Structure formats: structure tokens, C-alpha cells
Tab-separated table of C-alpha atoms in Angstrom:
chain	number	residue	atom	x	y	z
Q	1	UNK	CA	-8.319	182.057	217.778
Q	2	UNK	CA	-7.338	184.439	215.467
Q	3	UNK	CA	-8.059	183.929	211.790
Q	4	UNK	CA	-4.773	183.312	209.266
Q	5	UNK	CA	-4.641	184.116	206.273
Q	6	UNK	CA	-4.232	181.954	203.152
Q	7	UNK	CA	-2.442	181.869	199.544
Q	8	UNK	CA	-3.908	179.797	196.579
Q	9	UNK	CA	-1.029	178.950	194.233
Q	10	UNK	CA	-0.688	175.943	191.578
Q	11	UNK	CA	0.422	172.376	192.714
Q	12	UNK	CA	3.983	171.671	192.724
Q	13	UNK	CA	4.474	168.048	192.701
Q	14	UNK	CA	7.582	167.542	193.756
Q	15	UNK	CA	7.087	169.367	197.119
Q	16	UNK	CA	3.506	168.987	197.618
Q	17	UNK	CA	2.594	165.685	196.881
Q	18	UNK	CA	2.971	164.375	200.091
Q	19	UNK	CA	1.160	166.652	201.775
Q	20	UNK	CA	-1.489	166.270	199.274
Q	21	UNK	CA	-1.541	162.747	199.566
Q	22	UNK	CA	-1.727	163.139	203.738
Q	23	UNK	CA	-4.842	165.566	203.129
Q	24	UNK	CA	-6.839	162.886	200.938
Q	25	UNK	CA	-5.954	160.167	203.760
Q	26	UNK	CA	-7.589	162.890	206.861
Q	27	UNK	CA	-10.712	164.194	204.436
Q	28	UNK	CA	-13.620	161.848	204.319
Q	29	UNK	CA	-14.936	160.837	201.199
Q	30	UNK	CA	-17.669	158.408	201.106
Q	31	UNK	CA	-20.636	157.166	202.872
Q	32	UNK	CA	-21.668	156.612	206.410
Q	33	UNK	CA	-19.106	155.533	208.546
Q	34	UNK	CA	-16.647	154.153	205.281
Q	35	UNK	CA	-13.825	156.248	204.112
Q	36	UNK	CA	-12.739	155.790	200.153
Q	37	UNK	CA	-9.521	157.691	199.911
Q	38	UNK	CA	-7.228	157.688	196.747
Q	39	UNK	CA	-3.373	156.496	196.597
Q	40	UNK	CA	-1.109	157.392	194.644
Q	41	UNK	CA	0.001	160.080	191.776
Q	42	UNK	CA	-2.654	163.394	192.796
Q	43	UNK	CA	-2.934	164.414	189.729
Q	44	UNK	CA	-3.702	160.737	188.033
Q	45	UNK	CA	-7.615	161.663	187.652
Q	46	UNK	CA	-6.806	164.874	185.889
Q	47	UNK	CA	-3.377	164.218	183.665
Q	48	UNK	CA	-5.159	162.678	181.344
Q	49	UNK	CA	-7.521	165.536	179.939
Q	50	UNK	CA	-6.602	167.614	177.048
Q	51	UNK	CA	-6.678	170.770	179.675
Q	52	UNK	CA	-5.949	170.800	183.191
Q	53	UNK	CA	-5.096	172.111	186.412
Q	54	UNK	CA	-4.495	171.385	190.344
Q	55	UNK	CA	-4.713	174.747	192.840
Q	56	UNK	CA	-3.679	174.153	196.547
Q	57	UNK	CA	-4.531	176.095	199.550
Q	58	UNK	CA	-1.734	177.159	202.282
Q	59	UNK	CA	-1.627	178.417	205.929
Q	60	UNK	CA	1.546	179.060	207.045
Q	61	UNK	CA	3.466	176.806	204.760
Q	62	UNK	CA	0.950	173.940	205.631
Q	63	UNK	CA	-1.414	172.301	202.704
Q	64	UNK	CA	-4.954	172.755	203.731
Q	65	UNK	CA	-6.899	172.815	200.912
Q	66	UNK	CA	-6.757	171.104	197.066
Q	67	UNK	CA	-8.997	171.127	194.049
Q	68	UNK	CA	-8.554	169.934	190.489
Q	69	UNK	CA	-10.304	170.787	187.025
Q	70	UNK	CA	-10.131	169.457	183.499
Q	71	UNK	CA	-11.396	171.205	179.922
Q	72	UNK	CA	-12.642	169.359	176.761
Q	73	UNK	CA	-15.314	169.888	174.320
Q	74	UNK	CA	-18.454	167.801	173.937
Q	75	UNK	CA	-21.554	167.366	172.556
Q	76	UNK	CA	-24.341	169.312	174.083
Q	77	UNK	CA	-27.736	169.648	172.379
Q	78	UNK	CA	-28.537	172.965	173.714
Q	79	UNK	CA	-25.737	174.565	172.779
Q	80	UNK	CA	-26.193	175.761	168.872
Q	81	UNK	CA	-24.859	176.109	166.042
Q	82	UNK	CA	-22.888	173.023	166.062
Q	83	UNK	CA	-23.975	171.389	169.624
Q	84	UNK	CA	-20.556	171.364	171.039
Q	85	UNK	CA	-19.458	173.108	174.116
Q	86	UNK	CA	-16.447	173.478	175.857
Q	87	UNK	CA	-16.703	172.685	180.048
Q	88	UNK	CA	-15.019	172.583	182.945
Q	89	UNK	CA	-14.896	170.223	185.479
Q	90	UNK	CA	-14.560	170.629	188.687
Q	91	UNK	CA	-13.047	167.618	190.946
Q	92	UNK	CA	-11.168	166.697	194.134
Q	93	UNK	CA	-12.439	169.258	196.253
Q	94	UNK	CA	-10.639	168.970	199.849
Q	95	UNK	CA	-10.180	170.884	202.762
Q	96	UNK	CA	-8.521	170.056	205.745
Q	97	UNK	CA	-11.129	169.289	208.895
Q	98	UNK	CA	-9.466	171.902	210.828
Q	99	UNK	CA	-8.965	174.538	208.501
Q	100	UNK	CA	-12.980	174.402	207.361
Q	101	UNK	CA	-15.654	177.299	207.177
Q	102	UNK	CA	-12.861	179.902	206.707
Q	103	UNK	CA	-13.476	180.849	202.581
Q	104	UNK	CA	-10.798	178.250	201.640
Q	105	UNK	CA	-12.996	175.348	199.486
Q	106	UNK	CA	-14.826	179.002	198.357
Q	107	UNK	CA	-11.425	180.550	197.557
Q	108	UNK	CA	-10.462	177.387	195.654
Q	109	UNK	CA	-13.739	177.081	193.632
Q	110	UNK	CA	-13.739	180.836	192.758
Q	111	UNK	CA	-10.010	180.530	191.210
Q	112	UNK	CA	-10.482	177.400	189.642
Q	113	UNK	CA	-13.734	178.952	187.261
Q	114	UNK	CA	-11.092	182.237	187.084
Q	115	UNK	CA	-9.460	179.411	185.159
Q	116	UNK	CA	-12.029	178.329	183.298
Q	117	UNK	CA	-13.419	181.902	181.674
Q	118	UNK	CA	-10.231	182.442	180.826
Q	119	UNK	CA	-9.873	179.412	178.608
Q	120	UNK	CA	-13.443	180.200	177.542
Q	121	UNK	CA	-15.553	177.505	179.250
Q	122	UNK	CA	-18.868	177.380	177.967
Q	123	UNK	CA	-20.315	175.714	181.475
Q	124	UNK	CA	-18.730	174.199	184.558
Q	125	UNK	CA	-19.860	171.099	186.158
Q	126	UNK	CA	-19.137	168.840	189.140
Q	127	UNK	CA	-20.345	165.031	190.387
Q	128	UNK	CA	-20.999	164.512	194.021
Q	129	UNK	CA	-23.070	161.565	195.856
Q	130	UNK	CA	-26.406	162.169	196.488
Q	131	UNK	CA	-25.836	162.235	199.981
Q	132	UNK	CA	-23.043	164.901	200.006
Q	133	UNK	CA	-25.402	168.007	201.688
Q	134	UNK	CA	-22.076	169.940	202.180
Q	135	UNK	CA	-20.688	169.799	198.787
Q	136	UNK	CA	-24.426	170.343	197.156
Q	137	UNK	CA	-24.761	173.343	199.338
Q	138	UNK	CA	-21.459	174.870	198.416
Q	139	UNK	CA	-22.166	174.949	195.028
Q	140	UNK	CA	-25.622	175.117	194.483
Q	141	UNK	CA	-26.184	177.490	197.852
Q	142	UNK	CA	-23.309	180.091	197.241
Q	143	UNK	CA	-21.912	179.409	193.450
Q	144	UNK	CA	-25.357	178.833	191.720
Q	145	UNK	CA	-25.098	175.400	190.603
Q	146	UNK	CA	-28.555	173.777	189.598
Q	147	UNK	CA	-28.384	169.772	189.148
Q	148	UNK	CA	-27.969	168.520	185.788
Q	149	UNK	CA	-27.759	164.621	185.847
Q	150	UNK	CA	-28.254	161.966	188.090
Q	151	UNK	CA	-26.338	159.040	186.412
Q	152	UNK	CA	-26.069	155.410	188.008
Q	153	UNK	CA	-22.360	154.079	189.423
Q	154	UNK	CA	-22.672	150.215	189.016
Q	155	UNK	CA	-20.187	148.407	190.827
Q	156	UNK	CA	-19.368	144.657	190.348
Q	157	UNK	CA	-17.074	142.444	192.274
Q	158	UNK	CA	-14.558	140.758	190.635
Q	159	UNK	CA	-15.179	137.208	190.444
Q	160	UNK	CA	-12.073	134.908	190.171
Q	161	UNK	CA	-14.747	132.246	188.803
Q	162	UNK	CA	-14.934	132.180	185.070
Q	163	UNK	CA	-17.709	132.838	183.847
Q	164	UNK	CA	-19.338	130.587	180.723
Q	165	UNK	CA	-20.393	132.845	177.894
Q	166	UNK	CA	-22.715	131.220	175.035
Q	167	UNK	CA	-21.641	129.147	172.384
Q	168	UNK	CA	-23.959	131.490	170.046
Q	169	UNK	CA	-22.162	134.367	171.209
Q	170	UNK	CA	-19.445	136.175	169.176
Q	171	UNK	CA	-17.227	138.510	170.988
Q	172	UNK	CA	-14.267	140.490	168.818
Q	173	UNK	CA	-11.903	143.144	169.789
Q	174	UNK	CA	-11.642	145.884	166.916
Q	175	UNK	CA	-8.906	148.081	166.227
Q	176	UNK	CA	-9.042	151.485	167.552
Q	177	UNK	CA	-9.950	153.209	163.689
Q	178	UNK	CA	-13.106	151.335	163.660
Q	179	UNK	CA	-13.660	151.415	167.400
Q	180	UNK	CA	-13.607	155.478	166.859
Q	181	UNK	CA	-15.632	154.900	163.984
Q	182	UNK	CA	-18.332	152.990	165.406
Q	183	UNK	CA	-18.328	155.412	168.286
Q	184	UNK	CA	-18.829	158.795	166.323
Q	185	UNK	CA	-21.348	157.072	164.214
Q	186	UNK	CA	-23.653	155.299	166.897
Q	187	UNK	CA	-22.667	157.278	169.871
Q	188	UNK	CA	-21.692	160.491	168.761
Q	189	UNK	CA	-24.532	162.342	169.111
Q	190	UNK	CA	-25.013	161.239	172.790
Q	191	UNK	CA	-24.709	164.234	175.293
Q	192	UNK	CA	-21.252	164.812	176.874
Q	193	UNK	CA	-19.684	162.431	174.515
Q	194	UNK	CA	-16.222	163.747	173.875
Q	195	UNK	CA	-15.355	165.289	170.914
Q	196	UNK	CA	-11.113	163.535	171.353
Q	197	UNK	CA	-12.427	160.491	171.672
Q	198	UNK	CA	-9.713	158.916	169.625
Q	199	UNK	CA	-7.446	160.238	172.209
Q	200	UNK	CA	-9.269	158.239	174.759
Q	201	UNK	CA	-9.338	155.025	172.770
Q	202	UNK	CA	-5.574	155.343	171.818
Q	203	UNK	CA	-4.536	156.004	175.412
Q	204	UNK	CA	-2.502	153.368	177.054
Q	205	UNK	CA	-5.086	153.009	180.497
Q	206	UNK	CA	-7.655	152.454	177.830
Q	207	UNK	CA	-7.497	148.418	177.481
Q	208	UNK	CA	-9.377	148.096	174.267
Q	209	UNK	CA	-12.852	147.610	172.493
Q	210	UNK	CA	-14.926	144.613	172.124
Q	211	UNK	CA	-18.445	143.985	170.123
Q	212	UNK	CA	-20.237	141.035	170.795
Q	213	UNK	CA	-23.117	139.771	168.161
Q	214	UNK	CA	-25.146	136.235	167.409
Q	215	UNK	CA	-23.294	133.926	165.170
Q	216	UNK	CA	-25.092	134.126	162.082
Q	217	UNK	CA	-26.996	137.617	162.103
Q	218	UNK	CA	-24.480	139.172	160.423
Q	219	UNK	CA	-21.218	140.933	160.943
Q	220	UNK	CA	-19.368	144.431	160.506
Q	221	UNK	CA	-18.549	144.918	156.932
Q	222	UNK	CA	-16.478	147.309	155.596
Q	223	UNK	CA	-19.110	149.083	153.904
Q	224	UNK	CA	-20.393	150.492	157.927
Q	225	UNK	CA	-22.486	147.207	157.732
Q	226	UNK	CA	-23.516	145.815	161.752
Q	227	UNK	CA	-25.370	142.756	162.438
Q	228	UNK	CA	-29.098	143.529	163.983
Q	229	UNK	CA	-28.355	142.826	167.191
Q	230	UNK	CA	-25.094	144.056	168.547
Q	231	UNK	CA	-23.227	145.444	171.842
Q	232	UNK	CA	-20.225	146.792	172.557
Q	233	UNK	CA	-17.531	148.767	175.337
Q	234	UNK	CA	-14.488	149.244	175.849
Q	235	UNK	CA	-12.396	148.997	179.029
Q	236	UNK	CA	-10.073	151.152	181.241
Q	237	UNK	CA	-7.573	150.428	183.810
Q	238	UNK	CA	-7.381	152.276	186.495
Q	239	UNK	CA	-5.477	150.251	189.092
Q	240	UNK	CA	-2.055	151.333	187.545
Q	241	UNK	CA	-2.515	154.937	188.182
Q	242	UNK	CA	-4.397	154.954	191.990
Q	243	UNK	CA	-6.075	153.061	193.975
Q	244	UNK	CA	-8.728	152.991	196.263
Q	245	UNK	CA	-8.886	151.528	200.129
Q	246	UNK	CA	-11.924	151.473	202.862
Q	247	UNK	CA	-11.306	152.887	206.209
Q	248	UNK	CA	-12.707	152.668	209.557
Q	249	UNK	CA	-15.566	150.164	208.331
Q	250	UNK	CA	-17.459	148.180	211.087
Q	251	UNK	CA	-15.686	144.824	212.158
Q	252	UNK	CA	-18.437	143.010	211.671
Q	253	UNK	CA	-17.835	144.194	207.901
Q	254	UNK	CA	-14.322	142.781	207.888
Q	255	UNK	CA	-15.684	139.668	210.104
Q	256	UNK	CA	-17.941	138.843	207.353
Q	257	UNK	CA	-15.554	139.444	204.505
Q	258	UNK	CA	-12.588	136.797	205.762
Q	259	UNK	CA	-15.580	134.041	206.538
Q	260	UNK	CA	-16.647	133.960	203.050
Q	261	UNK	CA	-13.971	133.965	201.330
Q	262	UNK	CA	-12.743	130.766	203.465
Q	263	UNK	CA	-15.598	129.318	202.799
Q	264	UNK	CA	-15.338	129.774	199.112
Q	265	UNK	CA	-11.905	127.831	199.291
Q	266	UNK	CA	-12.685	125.158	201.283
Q	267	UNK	CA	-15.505	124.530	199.025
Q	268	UNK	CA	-14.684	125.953	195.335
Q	269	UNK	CA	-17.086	123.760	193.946
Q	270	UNK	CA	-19.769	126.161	195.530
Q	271	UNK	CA	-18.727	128.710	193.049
Q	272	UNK	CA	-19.628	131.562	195.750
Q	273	UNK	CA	-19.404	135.149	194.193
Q	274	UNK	CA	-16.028	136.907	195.593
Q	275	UNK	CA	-15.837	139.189	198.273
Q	276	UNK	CA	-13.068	141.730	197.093
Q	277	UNK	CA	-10.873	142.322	200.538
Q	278	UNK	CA	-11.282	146.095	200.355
Q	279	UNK	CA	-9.522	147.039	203.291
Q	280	UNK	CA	-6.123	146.798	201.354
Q	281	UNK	CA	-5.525	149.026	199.247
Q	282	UNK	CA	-7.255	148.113	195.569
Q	283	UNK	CA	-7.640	149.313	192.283
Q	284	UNK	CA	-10.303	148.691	189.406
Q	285	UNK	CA	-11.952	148.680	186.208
Q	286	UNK	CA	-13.813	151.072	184.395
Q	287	UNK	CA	-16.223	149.896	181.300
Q	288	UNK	CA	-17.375	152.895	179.185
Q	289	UNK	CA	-18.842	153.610	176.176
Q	290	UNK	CA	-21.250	150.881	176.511
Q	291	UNK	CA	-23.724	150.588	173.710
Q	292	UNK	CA	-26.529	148.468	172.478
Q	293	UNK	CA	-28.748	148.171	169.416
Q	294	UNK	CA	-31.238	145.505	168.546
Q	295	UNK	CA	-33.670	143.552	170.154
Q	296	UNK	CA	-31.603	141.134	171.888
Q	297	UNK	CA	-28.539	143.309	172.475
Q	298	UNK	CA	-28.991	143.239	176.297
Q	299	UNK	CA	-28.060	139.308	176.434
Q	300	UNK	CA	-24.976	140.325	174.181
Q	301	UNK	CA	-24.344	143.622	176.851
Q	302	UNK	CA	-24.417	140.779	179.522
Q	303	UNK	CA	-22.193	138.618	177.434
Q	304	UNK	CA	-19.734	141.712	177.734
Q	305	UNK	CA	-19.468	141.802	181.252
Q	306	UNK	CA	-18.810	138.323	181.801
Q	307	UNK	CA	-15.511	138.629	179.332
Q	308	UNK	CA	-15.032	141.973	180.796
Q	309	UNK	CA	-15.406	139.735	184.282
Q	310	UNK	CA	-13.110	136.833	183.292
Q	311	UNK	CA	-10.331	139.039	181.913
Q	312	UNK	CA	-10.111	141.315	184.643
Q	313	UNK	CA	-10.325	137.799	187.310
Q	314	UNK	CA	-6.557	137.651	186.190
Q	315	UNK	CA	-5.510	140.848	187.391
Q	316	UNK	CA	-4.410	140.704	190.885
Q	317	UNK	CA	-4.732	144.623	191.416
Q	318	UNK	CA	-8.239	145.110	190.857
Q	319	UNK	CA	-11.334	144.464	193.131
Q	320	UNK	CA	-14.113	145.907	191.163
Q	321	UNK	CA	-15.476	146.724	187.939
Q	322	UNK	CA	-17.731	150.205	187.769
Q	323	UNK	CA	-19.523	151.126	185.316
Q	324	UNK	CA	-21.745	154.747	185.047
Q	325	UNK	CA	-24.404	155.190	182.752
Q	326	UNK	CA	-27.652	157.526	182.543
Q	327	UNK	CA	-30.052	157.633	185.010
Q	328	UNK	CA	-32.904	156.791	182.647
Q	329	UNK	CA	-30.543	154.116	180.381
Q	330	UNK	CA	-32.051	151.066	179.866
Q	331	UNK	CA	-28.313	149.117	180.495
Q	332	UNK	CA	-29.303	149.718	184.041
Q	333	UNK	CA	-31.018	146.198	183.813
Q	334	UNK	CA	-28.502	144.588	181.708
Q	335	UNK	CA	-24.969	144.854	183.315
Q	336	UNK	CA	-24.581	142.963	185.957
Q	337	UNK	CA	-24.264	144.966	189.453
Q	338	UNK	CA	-24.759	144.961	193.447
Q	339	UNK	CA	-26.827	147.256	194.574
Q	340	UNK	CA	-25.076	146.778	197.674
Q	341	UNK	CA	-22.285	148.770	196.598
Q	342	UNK	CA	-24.047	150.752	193.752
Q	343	UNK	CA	-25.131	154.407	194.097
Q	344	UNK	CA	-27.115	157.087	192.091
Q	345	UNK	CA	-24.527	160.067	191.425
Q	346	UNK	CA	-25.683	163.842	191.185
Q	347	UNK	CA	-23.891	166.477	188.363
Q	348	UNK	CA	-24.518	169.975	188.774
Q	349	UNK	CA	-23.983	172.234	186.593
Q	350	UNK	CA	-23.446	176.296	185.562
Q	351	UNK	CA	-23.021	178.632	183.082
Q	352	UNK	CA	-20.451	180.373	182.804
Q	353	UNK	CA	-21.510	183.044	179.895
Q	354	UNK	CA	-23.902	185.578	180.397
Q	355	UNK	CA	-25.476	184.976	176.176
Q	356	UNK	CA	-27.858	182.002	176.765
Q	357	UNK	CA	-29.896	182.526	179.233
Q	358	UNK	CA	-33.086	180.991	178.626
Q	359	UNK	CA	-31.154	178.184	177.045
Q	360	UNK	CA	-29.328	177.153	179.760
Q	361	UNK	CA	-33.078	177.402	181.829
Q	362	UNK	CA	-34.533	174.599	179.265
Q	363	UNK	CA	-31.334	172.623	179.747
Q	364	UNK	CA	-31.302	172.006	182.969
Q	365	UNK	CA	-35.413	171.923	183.250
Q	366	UNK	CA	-35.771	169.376	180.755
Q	367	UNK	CA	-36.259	165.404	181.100
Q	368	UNK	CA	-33.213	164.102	181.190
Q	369	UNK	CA	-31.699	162.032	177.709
Q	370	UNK	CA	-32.001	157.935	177.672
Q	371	UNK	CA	-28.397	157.800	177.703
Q	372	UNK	CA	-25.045	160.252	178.569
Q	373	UNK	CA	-21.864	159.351	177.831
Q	374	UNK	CA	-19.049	159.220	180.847
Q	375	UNK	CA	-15.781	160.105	180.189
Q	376	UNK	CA	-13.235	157.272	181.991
Q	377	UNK	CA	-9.799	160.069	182.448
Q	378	UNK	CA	-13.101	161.433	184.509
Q	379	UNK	CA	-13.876	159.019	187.078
């Protein structure tokens, strides 16, 4: 068959969105034999960034190919004098099955770091699972990639049981001046925190903050006071913007799925966790900017996720509450997961300047930091 050629050109959403929306539904994206596709707006994982951009790939007026990136600036150790870089990520990578191994996902990448050096992007990075051989040899194979981070995704059912916090427990929301204030101070100085945070927190997906602290070991003065032991996160909402659905699982899966949840109402008192249904379409939670300090902070980070838990139980368009945090981060063992449906997550990473060098070596040779900060208008 003879080979056609292509045009790369920017997404049009008006006329391309359908076609867009048919090419997430036919690429695979996920595990074994599930299929996690997004519905919805294309451009709702990007249009939230302070920079970005969506390229599409054409054959003969047909939409084979999409990919996405986003700019911002955040802290990065390495990266002197003021350890803050600007980077690019790269997302949403998708090629059509029949139109693959023909330079389109190549073409795509290549014009979508054209972008980047031309806003003057410090590095360029992009998360894939673990498992993805084809997207790990794409970039680190042919575009020189080397991995970076392998961060935890911790997924959690929603539970439409409440769950009972501790009497000794205090949990507050805070108003988006002091949540930005806490954040610069205590997290500020974590790697890839983001330097607009306020323009996260003041977003309207972004739900809120909350602290939680012991009743009587003090409290958050005005004069940048905090009790000794103290938590806190804040929450975004993702269901409004896309959602999520699971495709050609087994039907043993589904089987399974209906059984227990009968059984759960037939017999509330059992107080059986929930099985989200998650072969209708879904959305869900994202906690961020989780933080802990003290030496009993983790109960208070549990204490979190329960409120986090019973808030969200309300909400009837969201089936699961993820959370992402470093790979090496000792909240692993505090917020509450399945490692069912959890997953380590690889970020690779390249430079996209020749100056640096040997810094760029030591970055992505050395141990990796205790704790890394994930942006949610990322995920």
C-alpha cells in the first residue's frame, strides 16, 4: 500500500473535536485487557495551564494522530541561580491503530518541542505507566528521554459509608491567602512545585484547602504560628470537565462488581467498602498538595481522607479519589489506597538547552527527593 502523506496543524475545536474524541475511544490506554478512555472537552487536561497547545495529525482530511503540551515554571534544584525552570509537558499522545509506524506520533513529538524552544523551555517531560514499552521506547529510544521520577498513583474508591473521624481531631478549611501562604512556606521548596500556585488554588475545579490538627496542640496564628502536629490538602474536581470509563474488561469483572454491591444493600449494616460501577462512564477526585509535619501528622493525613471520603460520597459523578505523590514519600503509608487499582507511574525527562550539561547528568542520576509536588490541571 502506498504510503500518504500527512499535515500537522493546530486543533480546531469546533471541527475536530469529534474526531478527536472518536480517536481517544479506538486508542488503548491502560493496562492489560482494560481500556481507560477520556470523555468529554479534548482539551480539558491542558486549558487549564498558563501555556498550552493541542497539534493534530491528518491523512486525507481524516484525524489520525493528537498530542497536547502545557508550559509553567517550577522549582527545580538543579537549575541555578534561582532554582526555577520553565518545562514542557508533553501529554495525550495518540495515534490511530491503523495509521501507526509511519513518523506520525514522531512528527507530532518533534513539533510539539519546536513549540517548546521557542517559548524557551528549559526541559520537557512526559508520564507514562510503567508498563507502556511503546511510549518509553519512543521517547527514550529515538528522542533521548532518560527517566526522571517514578511517583505513586493511589486510587481509592468512593465509599458512600461515612466515615467517623476522631473527636480529638480538628479539621478547618482556610481561605485561599493563607492556603497559598502555607504552601510557599512549607511546600515551596519541593521539586516541581509550581511557581502560580495561587492560580491553582483560586481556580474554580480546585474545591478548597483543609488542615487538620489535635485539639489542644495549638493552632495557626497570625503571626505564621502551626500547631506541632499538622496535615493538610486540598481537593480538585475533575468529574465536571471529563470523565473516565473501562472498556472491554472480563465479565467475570462486571459479574463480581453487580454481586457486591447487592449484597451491600441488602445488608447495609455490613458496611462493605463500595465497588464504584466503572463501566459507566465516571469521573473523580484529585487530592494534591498533601503535606505533613509532626510526629503524629500521618493519623491527621488519614483524618483527611476520610473528610475528603465523606464529602466526595455525596457527589454522584465521581467513583474514585487519586492521589500521586513521590515514589520515596512517606504518605505512601498514610492515605488510604487499593493496591488493586494503584500503580507506580514513570516521568521522563530532557533537556532542551545545550548550557548544562553535566547538570542535567547529576539530575537525573541522583536519588530521587522524599517528596515532588503534582500539579492537578496535570493529571
Amino acid at each position: 500500500m502506498a504510503f500518504k502523506e500527512f499535515r500537522i496543524r493546530s486543533y480546531e475545536g469546533e471541527s475536530d473535536r469529534a474526531e478527536v474524541e472518536d480517536l481517544e475511544r479506538r486508542c488503548k490506554v491502560g493496562p492489560s485487557e482494560s481500556t481507560l478512555y477520556t470523555m468529554g472537552d479534548p482539551m480539558c487536561r491542558i486549558r487549564n495551564s498558563p501555556m498550552y497547545i493541542m497539534l493534530v495529525a491528518e491523512v486525507d482530511n481524516e484525524l489520525v494522530g493528537v498530542i497536547q503540551g502545557s508550559i509553567k515554571v517550577v522549582t527545580f534544584h538543579s537549575h541555578p541561580p534561582k532554582d526555577m525552570a520553565k518545562v514542557g509537558y508533553v501529554l495525550g499522545l495518540r495515534v490511530a491503530p491503523h495509521s501507526r509506524r509511519k513518523g506520525i506520533g514522531s512528527s507530532l513529538v518533534q513539533r510539539l518541542e519546536q513549540w517548546f524552544i521557542s517559548n524557551d523551555v528549559d526541559y520537557a517531560y512526559m508520564a507514562t505507566e510503567k508498563e507502556n514499552h511503546a511510549s518509553i521506547n519512543l521517547f527514550m529510544n529515538k528522542f533521548g528521554y532518560a527517566k526522571f521520577r517514578t511517583p505513586a498513583i493511589l486510587i481509592s474508591p468512593v465509599n458512600h459509608h461515612s466515615f467517623r473521624i476522631s473527636f480529638n481531631i480538628e479539621i478547618a478549611r482556610v481561605k485561599v491567602e493563607k492556603a497559598e501562604s502555607l504552601y510557599r512556606r512549607f511546600v515551596g521548596s519541593t521539586e516541581f512545585f509550581p511557581s502560580d500556585i495561587e492560580n491553582i488554588l483560586r481556580n474554580d475545579l480546585s474545591l478548597g484547602t483543609w488542615v487538620a490538627y489535635f485539639k489542644g496542640d495549638g493552632d495557626f496564628g497570625s503571626d505564621g504560628q502551626v500547631p506541632n502536629s499538622w496535615a493538610m490538602l486540598s481537593v480538585w474536581k475533575n468529574g465536571e470537565i471529563f470523565k473516565l470509563r473501562l472498556g472491554k474488561a472480563p465479565f467475570y469483572c462486571l459479574l463480581f462488581t453487580k454481586s457486591w454491591n447487592l449484597i451491600d444493600r441488602i445488608f447495609p449494616c455490613l458496611k462493605l467498602p463500595t465497588l464504584p460501577n466503572f463501566f459507566s462512564p465516571f469521573g473523580f477526585y484529585f487530592m494534591y498538595g498533601v503535606y505533613q509535619e509532626g510526629p503524629f501528622s500521618g493519623k491527621l493525613v488519614k483524618a483527611l481522607c476520610k473528610f475528603v471520603q465523606n464529602m466526595v460520597s455525596k457527589s454522584e459523578n465521581c467513583n474514585i479519589i487519586v492521589t500521586q505523590v513521590g515514589g520515596r514519600d512517606e504518605l505512601n503509608h498514610h492515605i488510604p489506597h487499593w493496591k488493586l487499582l494503584s500503580c507506580p507511574d514513570l516521568w521522563c525527562i530532557k533537556a532542551l538547552k545545550n548550557e548544562g550539561t553535566n547538570m542535567f547528568h547529576e539530575l537525573t542520576n541522583a536519588p530521587p527527593p522524599r517528596a515532588l509536588f503534582v500539579d492537578p490541571r496535570e493529571v
